[in-house]
Every structure is written in structure tokens, then in C-alpha cells.
PDB file of C-alpha atoms in Angstrom:
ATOM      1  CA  UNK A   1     134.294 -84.747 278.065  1.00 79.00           C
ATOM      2  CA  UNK A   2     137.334 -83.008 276.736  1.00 89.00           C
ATOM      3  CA  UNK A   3     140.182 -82.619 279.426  1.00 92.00           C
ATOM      4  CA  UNK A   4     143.323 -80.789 278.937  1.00 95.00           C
ATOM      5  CA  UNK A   5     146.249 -79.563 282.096  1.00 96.00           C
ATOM      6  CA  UNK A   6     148.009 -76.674 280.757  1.00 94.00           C
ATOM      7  CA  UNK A   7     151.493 -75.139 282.584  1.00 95.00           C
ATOM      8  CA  UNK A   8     152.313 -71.777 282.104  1.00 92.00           C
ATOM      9  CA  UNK A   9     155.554 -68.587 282.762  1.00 95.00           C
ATOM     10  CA  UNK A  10     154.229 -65.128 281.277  1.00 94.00           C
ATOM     11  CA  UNK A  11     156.169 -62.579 281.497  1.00 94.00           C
ATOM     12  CA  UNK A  12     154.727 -58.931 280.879  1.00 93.00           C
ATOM     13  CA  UNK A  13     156.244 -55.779 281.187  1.00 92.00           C
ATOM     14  CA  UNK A  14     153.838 -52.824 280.966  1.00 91.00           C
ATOM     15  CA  UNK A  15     155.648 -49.211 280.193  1.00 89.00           C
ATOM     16  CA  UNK A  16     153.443 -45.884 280.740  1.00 83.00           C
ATOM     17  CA  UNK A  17     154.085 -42.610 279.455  1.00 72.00           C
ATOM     18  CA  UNK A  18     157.343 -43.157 278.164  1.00 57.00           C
ATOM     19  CA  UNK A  19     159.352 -39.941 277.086  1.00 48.00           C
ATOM     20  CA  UNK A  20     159.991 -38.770 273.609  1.00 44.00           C
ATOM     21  CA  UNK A  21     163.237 -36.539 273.579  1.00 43.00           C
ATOM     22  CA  UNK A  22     165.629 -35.656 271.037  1.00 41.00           C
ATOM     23  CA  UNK A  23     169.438 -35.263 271.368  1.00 42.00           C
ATOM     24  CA  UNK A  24     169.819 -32.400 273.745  1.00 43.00           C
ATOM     25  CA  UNK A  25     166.769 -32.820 275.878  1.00 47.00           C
ATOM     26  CA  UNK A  26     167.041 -34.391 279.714  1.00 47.00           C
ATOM     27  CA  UNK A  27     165.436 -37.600 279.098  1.00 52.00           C
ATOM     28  CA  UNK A  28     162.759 -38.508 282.152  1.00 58.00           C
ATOM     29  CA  UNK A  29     161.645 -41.894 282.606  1.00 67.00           C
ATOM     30  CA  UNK A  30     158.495 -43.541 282.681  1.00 75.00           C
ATOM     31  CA  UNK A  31     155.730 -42.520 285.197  1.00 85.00           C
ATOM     32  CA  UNK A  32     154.269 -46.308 285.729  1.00 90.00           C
ATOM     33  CA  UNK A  33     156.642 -49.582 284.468  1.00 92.00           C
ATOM     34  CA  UNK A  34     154.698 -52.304 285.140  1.00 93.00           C
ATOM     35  CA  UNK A  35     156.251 -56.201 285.951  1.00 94.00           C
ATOM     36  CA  UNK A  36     154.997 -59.596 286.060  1.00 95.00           C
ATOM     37  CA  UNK A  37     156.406 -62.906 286.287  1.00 96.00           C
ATOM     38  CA  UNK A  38     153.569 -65.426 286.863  1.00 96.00           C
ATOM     39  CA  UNK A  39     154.015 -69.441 286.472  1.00 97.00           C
ATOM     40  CA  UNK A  40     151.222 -71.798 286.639  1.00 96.00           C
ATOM     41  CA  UNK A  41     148.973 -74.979 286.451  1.00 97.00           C
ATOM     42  CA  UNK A  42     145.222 -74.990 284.570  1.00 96.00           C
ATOM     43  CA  UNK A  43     142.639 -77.852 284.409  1.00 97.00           C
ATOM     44  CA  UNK A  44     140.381 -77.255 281.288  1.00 96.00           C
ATOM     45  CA  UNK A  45     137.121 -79.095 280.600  1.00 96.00           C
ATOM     46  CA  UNK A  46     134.899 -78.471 277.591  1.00 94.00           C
ATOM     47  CA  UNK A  47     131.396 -77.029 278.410  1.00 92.00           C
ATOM     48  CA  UNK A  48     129.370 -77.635 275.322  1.00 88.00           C
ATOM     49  CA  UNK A  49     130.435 -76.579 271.805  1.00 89.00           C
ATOM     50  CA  UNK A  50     131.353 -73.176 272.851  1.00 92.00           C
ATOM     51  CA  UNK A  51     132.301 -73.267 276.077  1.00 94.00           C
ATOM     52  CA  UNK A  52     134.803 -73.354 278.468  1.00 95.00           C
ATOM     53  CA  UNK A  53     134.964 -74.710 282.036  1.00 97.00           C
ATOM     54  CA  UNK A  54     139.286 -73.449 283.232  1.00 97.00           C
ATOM     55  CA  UNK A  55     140.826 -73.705 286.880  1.00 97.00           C
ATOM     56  CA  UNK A  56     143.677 -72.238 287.652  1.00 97.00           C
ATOM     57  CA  UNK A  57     146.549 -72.277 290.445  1.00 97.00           C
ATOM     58  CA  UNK A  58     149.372 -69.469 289.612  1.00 97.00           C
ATOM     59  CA  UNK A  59     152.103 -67.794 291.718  1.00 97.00           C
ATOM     60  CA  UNK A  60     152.793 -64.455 290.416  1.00 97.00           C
ATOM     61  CA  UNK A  61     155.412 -61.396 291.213  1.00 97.00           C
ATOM     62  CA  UNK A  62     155.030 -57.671 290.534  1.00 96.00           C
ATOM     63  CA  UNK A  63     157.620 -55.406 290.339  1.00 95.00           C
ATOM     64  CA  UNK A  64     156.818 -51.950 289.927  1.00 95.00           C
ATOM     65  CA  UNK A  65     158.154 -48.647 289.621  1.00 93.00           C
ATOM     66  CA  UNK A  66     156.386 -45.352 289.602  1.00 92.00           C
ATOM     67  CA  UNK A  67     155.721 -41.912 291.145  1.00 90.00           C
ATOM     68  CA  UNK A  68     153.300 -39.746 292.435  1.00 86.00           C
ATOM     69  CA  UNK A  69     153.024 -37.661 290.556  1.00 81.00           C
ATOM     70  CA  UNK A  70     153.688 -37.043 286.711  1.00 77.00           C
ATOM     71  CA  UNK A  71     155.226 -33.683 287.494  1.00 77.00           C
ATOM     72  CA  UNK A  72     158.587 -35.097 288.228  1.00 78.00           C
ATOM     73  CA  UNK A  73     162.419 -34.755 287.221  1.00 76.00           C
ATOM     74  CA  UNK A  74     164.667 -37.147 285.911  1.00 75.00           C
ATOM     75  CA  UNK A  75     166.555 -36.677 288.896  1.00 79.00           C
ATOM     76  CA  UNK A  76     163.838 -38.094 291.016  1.00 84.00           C
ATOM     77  CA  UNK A  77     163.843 -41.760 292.311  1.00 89.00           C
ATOM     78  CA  UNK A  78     160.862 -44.377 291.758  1.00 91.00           C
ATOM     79  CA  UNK A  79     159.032 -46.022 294.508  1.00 93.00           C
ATOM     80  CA  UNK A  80     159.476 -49.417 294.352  1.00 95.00           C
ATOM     81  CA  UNK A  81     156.430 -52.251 295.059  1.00 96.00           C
ATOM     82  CA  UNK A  82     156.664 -55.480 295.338  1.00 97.00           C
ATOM     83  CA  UNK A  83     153.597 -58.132 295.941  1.00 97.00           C
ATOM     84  CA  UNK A  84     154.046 -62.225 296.242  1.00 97.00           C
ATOM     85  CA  UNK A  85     151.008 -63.833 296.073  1.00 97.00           C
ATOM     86  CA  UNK A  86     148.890 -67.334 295.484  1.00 97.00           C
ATOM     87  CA  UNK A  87     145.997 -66.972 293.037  1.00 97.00           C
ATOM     88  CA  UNK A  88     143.136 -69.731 292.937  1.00 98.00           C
ATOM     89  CA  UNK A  89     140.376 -68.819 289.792  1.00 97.00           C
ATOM     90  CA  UNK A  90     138.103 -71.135 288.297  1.00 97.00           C
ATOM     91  CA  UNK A  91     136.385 -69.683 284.921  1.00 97.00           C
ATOM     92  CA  UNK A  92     133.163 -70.544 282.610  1.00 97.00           C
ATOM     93  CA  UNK A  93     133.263 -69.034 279.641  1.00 97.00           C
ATOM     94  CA  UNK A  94     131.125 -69.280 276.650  1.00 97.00           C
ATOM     95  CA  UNK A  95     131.910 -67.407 272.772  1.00 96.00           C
ATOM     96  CA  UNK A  96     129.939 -66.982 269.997  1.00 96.00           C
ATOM     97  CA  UNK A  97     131.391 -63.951 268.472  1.00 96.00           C
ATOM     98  CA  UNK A  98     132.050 -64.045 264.794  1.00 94.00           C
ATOM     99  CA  UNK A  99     135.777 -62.071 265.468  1.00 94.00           C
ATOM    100  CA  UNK A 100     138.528 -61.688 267.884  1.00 92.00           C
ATOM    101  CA  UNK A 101     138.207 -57.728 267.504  1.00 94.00           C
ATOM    102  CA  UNK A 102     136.037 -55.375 266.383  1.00 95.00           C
ATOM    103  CA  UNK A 103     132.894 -58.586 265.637  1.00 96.00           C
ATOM    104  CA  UNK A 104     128.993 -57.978 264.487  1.00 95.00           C
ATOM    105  CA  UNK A 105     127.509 -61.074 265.393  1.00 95.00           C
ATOM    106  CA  UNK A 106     127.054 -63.751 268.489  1.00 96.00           C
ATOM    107  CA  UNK A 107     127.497 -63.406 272.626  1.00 97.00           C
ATOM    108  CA  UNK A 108     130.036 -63.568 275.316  1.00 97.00           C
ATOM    109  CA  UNK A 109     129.788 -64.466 278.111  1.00 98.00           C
ATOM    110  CA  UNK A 110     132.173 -64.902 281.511  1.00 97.00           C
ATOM    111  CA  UNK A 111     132.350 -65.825 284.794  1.00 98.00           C
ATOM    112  CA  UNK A 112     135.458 -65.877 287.457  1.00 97.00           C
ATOM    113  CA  UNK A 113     135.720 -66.316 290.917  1.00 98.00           C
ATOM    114  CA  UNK A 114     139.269 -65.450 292.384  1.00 97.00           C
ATOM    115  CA  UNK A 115     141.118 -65.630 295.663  1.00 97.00           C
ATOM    116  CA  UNK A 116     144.707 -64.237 296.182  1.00 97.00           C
ATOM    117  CA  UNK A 117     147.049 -64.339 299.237  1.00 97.00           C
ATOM    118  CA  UNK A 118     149.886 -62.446 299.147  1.00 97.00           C
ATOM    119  CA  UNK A 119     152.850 -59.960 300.479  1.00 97.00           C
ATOM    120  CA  UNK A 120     153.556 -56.340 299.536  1.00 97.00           C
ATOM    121  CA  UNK A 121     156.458 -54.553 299.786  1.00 96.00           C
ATOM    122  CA  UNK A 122     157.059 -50.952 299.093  1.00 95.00           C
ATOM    123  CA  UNK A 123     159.947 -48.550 299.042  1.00 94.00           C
ATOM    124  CA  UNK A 124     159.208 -45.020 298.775  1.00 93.00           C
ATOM    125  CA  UNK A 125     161.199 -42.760 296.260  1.00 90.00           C
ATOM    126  CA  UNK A 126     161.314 -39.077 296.253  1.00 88.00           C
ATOM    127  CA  UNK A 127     158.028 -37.946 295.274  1.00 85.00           C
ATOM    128  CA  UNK A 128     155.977 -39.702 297.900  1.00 86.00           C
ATOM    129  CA  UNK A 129     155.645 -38.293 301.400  1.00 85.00           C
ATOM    130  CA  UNK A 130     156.291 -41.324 303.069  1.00 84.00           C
ATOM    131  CA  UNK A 131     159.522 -41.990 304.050  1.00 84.00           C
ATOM    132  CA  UNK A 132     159.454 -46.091 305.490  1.00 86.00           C
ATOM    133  CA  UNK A 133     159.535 -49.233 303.983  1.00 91.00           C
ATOM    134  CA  UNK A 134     155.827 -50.945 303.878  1.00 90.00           C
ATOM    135  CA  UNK A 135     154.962 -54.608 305.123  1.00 94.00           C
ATOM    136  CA  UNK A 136     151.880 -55.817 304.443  1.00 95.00           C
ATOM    137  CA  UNK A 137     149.843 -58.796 304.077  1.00 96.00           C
ATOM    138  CA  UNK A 138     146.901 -58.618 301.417  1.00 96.00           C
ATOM    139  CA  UNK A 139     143.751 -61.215 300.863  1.00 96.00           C
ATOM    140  CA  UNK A 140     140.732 -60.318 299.183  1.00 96.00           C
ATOM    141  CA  UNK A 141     138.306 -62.824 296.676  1.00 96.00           C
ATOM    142  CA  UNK A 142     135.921 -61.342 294.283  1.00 95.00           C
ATOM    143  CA  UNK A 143     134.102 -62.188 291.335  1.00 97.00           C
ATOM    144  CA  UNK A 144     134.233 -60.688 287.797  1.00 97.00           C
ATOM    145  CA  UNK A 145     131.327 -61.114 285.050  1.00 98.00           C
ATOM    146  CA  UNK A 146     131.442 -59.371 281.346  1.00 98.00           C
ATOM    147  CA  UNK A 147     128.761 -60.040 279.288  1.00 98.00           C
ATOM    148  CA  UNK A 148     128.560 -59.414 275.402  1.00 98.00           C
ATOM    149  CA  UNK A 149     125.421 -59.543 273.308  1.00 98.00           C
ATOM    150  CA  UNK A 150     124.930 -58.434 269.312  1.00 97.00           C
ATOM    151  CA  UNK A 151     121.205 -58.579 270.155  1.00 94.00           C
ATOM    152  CA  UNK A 152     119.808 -56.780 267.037  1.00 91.00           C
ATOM    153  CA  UNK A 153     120.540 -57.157 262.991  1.00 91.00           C
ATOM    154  CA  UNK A 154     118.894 -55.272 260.425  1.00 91.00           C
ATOM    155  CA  UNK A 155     119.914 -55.873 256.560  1.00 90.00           C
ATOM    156  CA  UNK A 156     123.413 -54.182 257.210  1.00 93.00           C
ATOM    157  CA  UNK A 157     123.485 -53.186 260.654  1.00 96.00           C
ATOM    158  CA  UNK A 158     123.755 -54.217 263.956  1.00 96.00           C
ATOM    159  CA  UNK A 159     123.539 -53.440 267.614  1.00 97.00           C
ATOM    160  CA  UNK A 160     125.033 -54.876 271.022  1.00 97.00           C
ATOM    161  CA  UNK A 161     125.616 -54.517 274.157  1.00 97.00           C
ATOM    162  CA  UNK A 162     128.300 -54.664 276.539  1.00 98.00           C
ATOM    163  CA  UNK A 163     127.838 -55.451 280.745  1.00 98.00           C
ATOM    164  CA  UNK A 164     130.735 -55.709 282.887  1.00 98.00           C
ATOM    165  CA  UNK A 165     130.629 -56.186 286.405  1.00 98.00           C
ATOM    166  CA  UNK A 166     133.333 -56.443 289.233  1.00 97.00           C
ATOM    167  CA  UNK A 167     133.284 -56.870 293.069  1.00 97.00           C
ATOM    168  CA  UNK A 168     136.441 -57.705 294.635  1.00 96.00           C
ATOM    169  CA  UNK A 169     136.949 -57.896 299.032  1.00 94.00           C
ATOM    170  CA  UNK A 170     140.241 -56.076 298.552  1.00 94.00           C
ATOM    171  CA  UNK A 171     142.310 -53.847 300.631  1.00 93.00           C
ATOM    172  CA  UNK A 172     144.319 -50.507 299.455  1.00 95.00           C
ATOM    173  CA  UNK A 173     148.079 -50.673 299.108  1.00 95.00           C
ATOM    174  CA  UNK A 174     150.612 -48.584 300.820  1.00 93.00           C
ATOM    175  CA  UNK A 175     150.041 -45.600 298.577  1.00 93.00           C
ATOM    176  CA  UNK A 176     147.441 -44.282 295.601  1.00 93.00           C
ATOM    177  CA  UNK A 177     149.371 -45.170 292.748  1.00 93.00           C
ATOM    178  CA  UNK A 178     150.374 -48.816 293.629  1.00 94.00           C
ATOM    179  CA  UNK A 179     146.643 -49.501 295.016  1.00 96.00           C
ATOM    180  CA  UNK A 180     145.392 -48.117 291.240  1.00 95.00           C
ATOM    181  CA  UNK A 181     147.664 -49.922 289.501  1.00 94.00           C
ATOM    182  CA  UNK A 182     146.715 -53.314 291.832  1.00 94.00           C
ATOM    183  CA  UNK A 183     143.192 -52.715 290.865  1.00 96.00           C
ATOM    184  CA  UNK A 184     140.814 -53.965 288.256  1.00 95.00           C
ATOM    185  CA  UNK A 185     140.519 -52.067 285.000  1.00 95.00           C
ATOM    186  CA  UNK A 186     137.895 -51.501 282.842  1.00 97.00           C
ATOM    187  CA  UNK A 187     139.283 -51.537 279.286  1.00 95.00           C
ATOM    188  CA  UNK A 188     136.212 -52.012 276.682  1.00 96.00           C
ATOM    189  CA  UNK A 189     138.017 -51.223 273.366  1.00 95.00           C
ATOM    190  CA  UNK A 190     141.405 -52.262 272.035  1.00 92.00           C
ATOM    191  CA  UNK A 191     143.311 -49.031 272.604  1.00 92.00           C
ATOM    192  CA  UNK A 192     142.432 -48.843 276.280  1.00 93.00           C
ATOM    193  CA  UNK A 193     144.709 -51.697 276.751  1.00 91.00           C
ATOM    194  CA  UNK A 194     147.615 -49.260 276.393  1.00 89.00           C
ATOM    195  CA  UNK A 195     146.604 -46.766 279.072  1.00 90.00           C
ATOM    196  CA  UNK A 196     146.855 -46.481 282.826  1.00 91.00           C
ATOM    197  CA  UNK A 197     143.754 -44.744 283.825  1.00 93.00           C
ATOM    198  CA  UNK A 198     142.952 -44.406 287.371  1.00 93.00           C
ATOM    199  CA  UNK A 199     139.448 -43.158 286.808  1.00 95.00           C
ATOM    200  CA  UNK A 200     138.763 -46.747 285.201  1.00 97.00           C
ATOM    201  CA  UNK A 201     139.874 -48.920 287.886  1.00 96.00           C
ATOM    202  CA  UNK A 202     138.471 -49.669 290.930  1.00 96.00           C
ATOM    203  CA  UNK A 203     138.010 -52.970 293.064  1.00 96.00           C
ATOM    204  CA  UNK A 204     134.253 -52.774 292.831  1.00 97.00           C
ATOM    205  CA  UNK A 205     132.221 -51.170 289.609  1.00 97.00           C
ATOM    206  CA  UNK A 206     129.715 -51.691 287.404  1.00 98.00           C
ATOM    207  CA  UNK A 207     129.989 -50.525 283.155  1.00 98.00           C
ATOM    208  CA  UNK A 208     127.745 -51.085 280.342  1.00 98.00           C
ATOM    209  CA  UNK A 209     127.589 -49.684 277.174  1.00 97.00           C
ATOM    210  CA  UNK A 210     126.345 -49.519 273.522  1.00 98.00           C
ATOM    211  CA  UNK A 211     127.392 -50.678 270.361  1.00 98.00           C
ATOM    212  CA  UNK A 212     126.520 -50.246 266.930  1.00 97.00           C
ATOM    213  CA  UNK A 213     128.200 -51.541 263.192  1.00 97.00           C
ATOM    214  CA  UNK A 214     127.504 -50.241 259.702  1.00 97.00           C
ATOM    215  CA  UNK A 215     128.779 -52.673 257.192  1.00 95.00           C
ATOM    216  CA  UNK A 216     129.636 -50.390 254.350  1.00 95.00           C
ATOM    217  CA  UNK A 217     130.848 -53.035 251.929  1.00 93.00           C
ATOM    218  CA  UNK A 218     131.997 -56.301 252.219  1.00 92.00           C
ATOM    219  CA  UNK A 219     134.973 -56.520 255.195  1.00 93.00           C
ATOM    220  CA  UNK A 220     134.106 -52.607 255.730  1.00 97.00           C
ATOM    221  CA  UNK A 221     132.686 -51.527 258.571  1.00 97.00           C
ATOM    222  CA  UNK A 222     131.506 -48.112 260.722  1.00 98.00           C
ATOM    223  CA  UNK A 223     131.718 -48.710 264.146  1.00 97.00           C
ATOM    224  CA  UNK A 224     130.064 -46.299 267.260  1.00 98.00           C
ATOM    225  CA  UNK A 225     130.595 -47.277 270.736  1.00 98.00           C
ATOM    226  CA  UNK A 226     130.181 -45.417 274.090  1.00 98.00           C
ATOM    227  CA  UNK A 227     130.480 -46.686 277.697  1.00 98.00           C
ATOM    228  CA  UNK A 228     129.430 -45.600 281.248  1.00 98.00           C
ATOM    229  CA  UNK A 229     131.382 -46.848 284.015  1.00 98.00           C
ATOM    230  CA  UNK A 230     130.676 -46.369 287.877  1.00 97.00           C
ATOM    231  CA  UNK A 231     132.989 -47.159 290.441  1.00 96.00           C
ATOM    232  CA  UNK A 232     131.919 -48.204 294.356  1.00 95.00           C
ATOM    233  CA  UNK A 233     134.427 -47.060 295.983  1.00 94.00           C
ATOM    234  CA  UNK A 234     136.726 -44.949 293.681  1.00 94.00           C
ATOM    235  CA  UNK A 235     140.278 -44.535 294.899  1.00 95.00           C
ATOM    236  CA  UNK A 236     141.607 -41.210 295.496  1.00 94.00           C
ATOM    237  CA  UNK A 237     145.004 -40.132 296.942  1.00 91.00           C
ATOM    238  CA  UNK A 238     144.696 -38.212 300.349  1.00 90.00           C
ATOM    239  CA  UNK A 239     147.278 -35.406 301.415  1.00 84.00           C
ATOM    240  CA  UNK A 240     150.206 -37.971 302.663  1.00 84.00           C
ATOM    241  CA  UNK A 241     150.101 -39.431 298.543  1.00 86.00           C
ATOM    242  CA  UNK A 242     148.190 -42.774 300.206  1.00 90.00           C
ATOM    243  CA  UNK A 243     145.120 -43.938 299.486  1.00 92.00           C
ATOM    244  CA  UNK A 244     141.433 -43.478 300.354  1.00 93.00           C
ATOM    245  CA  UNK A 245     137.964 -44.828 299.199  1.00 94.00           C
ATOM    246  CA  UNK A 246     134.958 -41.966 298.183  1.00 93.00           C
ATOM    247  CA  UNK A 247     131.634 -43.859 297.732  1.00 93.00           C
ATOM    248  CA  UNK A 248     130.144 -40.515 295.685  1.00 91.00           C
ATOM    249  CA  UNK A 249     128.566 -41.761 292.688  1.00 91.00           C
ATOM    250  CA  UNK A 250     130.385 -40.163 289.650  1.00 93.00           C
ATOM    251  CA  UNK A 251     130.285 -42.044 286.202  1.00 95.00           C
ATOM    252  CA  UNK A 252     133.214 -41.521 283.693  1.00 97.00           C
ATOM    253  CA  UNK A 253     132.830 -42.308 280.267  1.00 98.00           C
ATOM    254  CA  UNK A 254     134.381 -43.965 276.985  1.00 98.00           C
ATOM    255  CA  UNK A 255     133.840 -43.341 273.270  1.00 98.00           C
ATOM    256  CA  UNK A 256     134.843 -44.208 270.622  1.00 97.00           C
ATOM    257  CA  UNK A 257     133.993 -44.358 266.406  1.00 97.00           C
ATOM    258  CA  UNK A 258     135.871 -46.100 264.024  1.00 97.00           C
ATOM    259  CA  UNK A 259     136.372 -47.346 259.991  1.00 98.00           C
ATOM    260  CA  UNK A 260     137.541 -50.753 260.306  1.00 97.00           C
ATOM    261  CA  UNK A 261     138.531 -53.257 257.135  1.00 97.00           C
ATOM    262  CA  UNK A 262     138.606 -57.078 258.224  1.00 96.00           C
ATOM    263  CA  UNK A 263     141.675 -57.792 256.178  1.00 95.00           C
ATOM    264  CA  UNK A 264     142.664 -61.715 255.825  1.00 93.00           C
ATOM    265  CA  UNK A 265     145.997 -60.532 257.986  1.00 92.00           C
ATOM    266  CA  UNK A 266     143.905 -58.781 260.483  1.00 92.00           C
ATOM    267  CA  UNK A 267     141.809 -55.403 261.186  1.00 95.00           C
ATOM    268  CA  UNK A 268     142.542 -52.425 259.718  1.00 97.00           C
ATOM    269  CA  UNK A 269     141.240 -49.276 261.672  1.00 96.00           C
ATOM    270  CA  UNK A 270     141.171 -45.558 262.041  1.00 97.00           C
ATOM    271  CA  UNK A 271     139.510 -44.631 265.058  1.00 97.00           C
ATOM    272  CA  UNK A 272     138.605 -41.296 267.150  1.00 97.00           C
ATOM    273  CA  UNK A 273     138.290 -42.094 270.807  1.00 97.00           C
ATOM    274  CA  UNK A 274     137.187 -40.560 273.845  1.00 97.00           C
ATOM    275  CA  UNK A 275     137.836 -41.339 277.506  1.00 96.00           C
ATOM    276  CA  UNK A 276     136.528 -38.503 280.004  1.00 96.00           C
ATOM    277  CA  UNK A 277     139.312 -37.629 282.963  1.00 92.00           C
ATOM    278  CA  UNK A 278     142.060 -37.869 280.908  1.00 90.00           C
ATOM    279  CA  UNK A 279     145.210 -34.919 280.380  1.00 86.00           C
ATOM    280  CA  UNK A 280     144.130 -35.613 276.670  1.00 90.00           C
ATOM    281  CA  UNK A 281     140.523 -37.277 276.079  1.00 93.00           C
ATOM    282  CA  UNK A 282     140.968 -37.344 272.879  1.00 95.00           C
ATOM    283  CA  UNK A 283     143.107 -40.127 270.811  1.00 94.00           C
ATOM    284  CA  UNK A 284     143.317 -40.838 267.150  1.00 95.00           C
ATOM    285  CA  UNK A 285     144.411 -43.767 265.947  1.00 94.00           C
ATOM    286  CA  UNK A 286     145.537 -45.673 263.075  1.00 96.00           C
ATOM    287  CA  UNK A 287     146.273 -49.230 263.467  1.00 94.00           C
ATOM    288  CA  UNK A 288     147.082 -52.695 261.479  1.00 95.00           C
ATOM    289  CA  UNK A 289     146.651 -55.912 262.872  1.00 92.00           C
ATOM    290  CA  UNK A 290     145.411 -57.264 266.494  1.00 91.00           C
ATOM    291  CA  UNK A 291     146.167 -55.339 269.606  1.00 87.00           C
ATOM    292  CA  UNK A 292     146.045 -58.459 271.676  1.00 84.00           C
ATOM    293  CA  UNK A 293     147.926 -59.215 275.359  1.00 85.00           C
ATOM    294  CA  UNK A 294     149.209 -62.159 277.189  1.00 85.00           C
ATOM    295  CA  UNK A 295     146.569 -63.327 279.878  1.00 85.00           C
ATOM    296  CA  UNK A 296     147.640 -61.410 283.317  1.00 89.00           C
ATOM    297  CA  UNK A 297     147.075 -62.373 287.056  1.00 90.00           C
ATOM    298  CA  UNK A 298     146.048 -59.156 287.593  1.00 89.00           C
ATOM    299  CA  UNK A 299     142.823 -59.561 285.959  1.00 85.00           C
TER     300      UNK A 299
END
């Protein structure tokens, strides 16, 4: 059986709703940075022709900065969270999918199971209403299953599906935004990798959508999509800017249509998306190559 160890030091840096100014404007920083410094050890073992048996051991540390509220001045200060933490996940995965983004054809299909131990700590800036430093110990397991299937072709055009499913034993943070922004995200197309949105995380849901592809001509194709996601347990902030769980049953929805050319160098797309709860549901986008990210131990 194939056998590989693998070590690894990512470092990701994740800036949200950074400012556009020109020379005489007050320039505000960004509502959410995002940091990560995670260094690890993975086992690998081949599971058939397409699959993929992984175990991992990683120490990570966030660093992050954000505020309560997008309303604020460039004046303000940040809070400031910290979290240390072991992570054990093992992985199966199996892919059959004919592209990295944007495919017609095959499956995909994972499985994790994850257990973290770790250490927050949080200083407040201005905008919160909390005023001390936060201690706190944090260990939660869960597992995580997304499931891809291109069950349907016809001449020129197919349909999928797409199942994800998430249940993680995990505890809130000191306040909303750093127990959002510690939470698992649902992000089922390539541009929601490059938004923070709070409606779409959650440390148990359940999403599944539908997908269909019109190949036009040869490389060219008309993509729909649209997604329902459910949280169990959505987090919402409560008057003090911490956070709470509400167990109400409120879906939230993605779309999203796109024209996509499978160049040699990569996809090239110009897509209309959706995503219900946003300031601005509504994105257009025009985009060359992959919009890929380095694995995270947030995930």
C-alpha cells in the first residue's frame, strides 16, 4: 500500500473588508484580519485508485483582530484573540471529479473526524462592551462530511448535487465575532472563499444544493447553482457584544450563474452571485485562473 509522512508550516493571513480611500480620505482599517501559523506531521495511505486515507497531528496559532461592529472609526482599537491549540484529524477522501473548479463529471466524497485542545485569549478594544482580558480553555471534536455527485448527463448537460454536513461539540468564544470567525463555514462556490459571512457559519449545520452545466461549445460552459443552508444553533450576538446560540430554524441561501471557459492556463469566468443576509447580496465577478487556498486548521 502506498505510504507517505508529510511535515508542514502554513501561514495564512485572511484580510476582510479592507478600505478603499483616496488621498484625502481617513483611511479605516480592516473589520476582520485573520492569522494562522500552523506546523505539522501527516501519515498518508492510498485507499484504492482514488482515494485517500490522511492523519494528521498540527499545532496551530490564531491571531486576530477585529471589531464589533463595522460602524467604526479609524480611531477605534481592535480586539485582540488569541487561541493555542492541538488538533488530531484523520481523513478518507475519495475524487472522481473531472476538474479542480467549476467540473461536469464524477463524485466527491469526504470524511473527517477532529479533536482540538486549546487556549484563548482575548483583549477587548473599543467597540466591545467588555472591558477584561478573557481566559479560557476550549475542547470540542466533531465530524465534517461533504459529498459531491454529477448524478445525471444528457447529450450536453449535466446535473449534481452537493451535501455538506457538520456537527462539531464546541463552545462559544469570549465574544460574537471571535466565536463566528472560530466557526465552520460553509463556502460552496469559489468566491465565497473571500467572504466572512456569519450567517454561513455555525458549529453544527446541514447544506445541500443543486447544480446544473450547459456545455455550449467545447471548454464553454453555463453554469446554475443554488444552495440552502441551515444552521443548529446559529450564533447571534446578545446586548453585552458576546455570544449566544438560537435553535430557530431559518435557512439562508446561495446562488450563483456563471459563463465559464476551461482555458489550458485555467478557468475563465463571469459570474452573478447571490448570498441572502448580506449588506450587498449581490456580486459580479470576473475572474482568470484558480481561486484556490492553502489547507487551514480551521476547517
Amino acid at each position: 500500500i502506498p505510504f507517505s509522512l508529510q511535515g508542514e508550516f502554513t501561514f495564512n493571513r485572511w484580510d476582510y473588508y479592507k478600505s478603499l480611500t483616496t488621498f484625502f480620505e481617513d483611511v479605516k482599517p480592516s473589520f476582520i484580519v485573520q492569522n494562522e501559523r500552523t506546523a505539522g506531521i501527516s501519515a498518508n495511505l492510498a485507499a484504492g485508485n482514488k482515494g485517500l486515507l490522511r492523519f494528521e497531528g498540527l499545532y496551530s496559532y490564531w491571531f486576530d483582530e477585529y471589531y464589533q461592529t463595522q460602524e467604526f472609526l479609524s480611531t477605534d482599537t481592535a480586539d485582540h484573540t488569541e487561541f493555542r491549540s492541538f488538533i488530531a484529524r484523520a481523513t478518507w477522501e475519495r475524487n472522481t471529479l473531472n476538474r479542480k473548479q467549476y467540473p461536469s463529471k464524477g463524485t466527491y466524497l469526504s470524511v473527517s473526524a477532529k479533536l482540538v485542545n486549546g487556549e484563548e485569549w482575548t483583549i477587548p478594544g473599543s467597540t466591545s462592551l467588555l472591558r477584561d482580558t478573557t481566559k479560557a480553555f476550549h475542547n470540542w471534536y466533531g465530524l465534517r462530511l461533504k459529498y459531491i455527485n454529477y448524478f445525471s448527463h444528457w447529450k450536453k448537460f449535466s446535473a449534481g448535487m452537493h451535501l455538506e454536513a457538520v456537527a462539531f461539540d464546541q463552545s462559544v468564544f469570549s465574544n460574537y465575532i471571535s466565536s463566528v470567525i472560530a466557526a465552520p463555514a460553509f463556502r460552496p462556490i469559489p468566491e465565497s472563499y473571500t467572504y466572512f459571512m456569519p450567517r454561513f457559519r455555525a458549529h453544527t449545520y446541514v447544506a445541500c444544493g443543486l447544480i446544473s452545466n450547459l456545455s455550449l461549445a467545447r471548454n464553454f460552459d453555463f453554469r446554475m447553482e443554488g444552495y440552502a443552508f441551515n444552521a443548529f444553533g446559529r450564533i447571534n450576538p446578545n446586548s453585552f457584544t458576546q455570544a449566544e446560540l438560537n435553535y430557530t430554524i431559518v435557512p439562508a441561501y446561495i446562488a450563483s450563474t456563471s459563463f465559464i471557459y476551461h482555458s489550458p492556463l485555467g478557468p475563465v469566468s463571469l459570474s452573478a452571485n447571490y448570498y441572502e443576509y448580506q449588506v450587498e447580496p449581490w456580486s459580479f465577478l470576473f475572474n482568470f485562473g484558480y481561486i484556490l487556498f492553502n489547507s487551514s486548521s480551521r476547517d
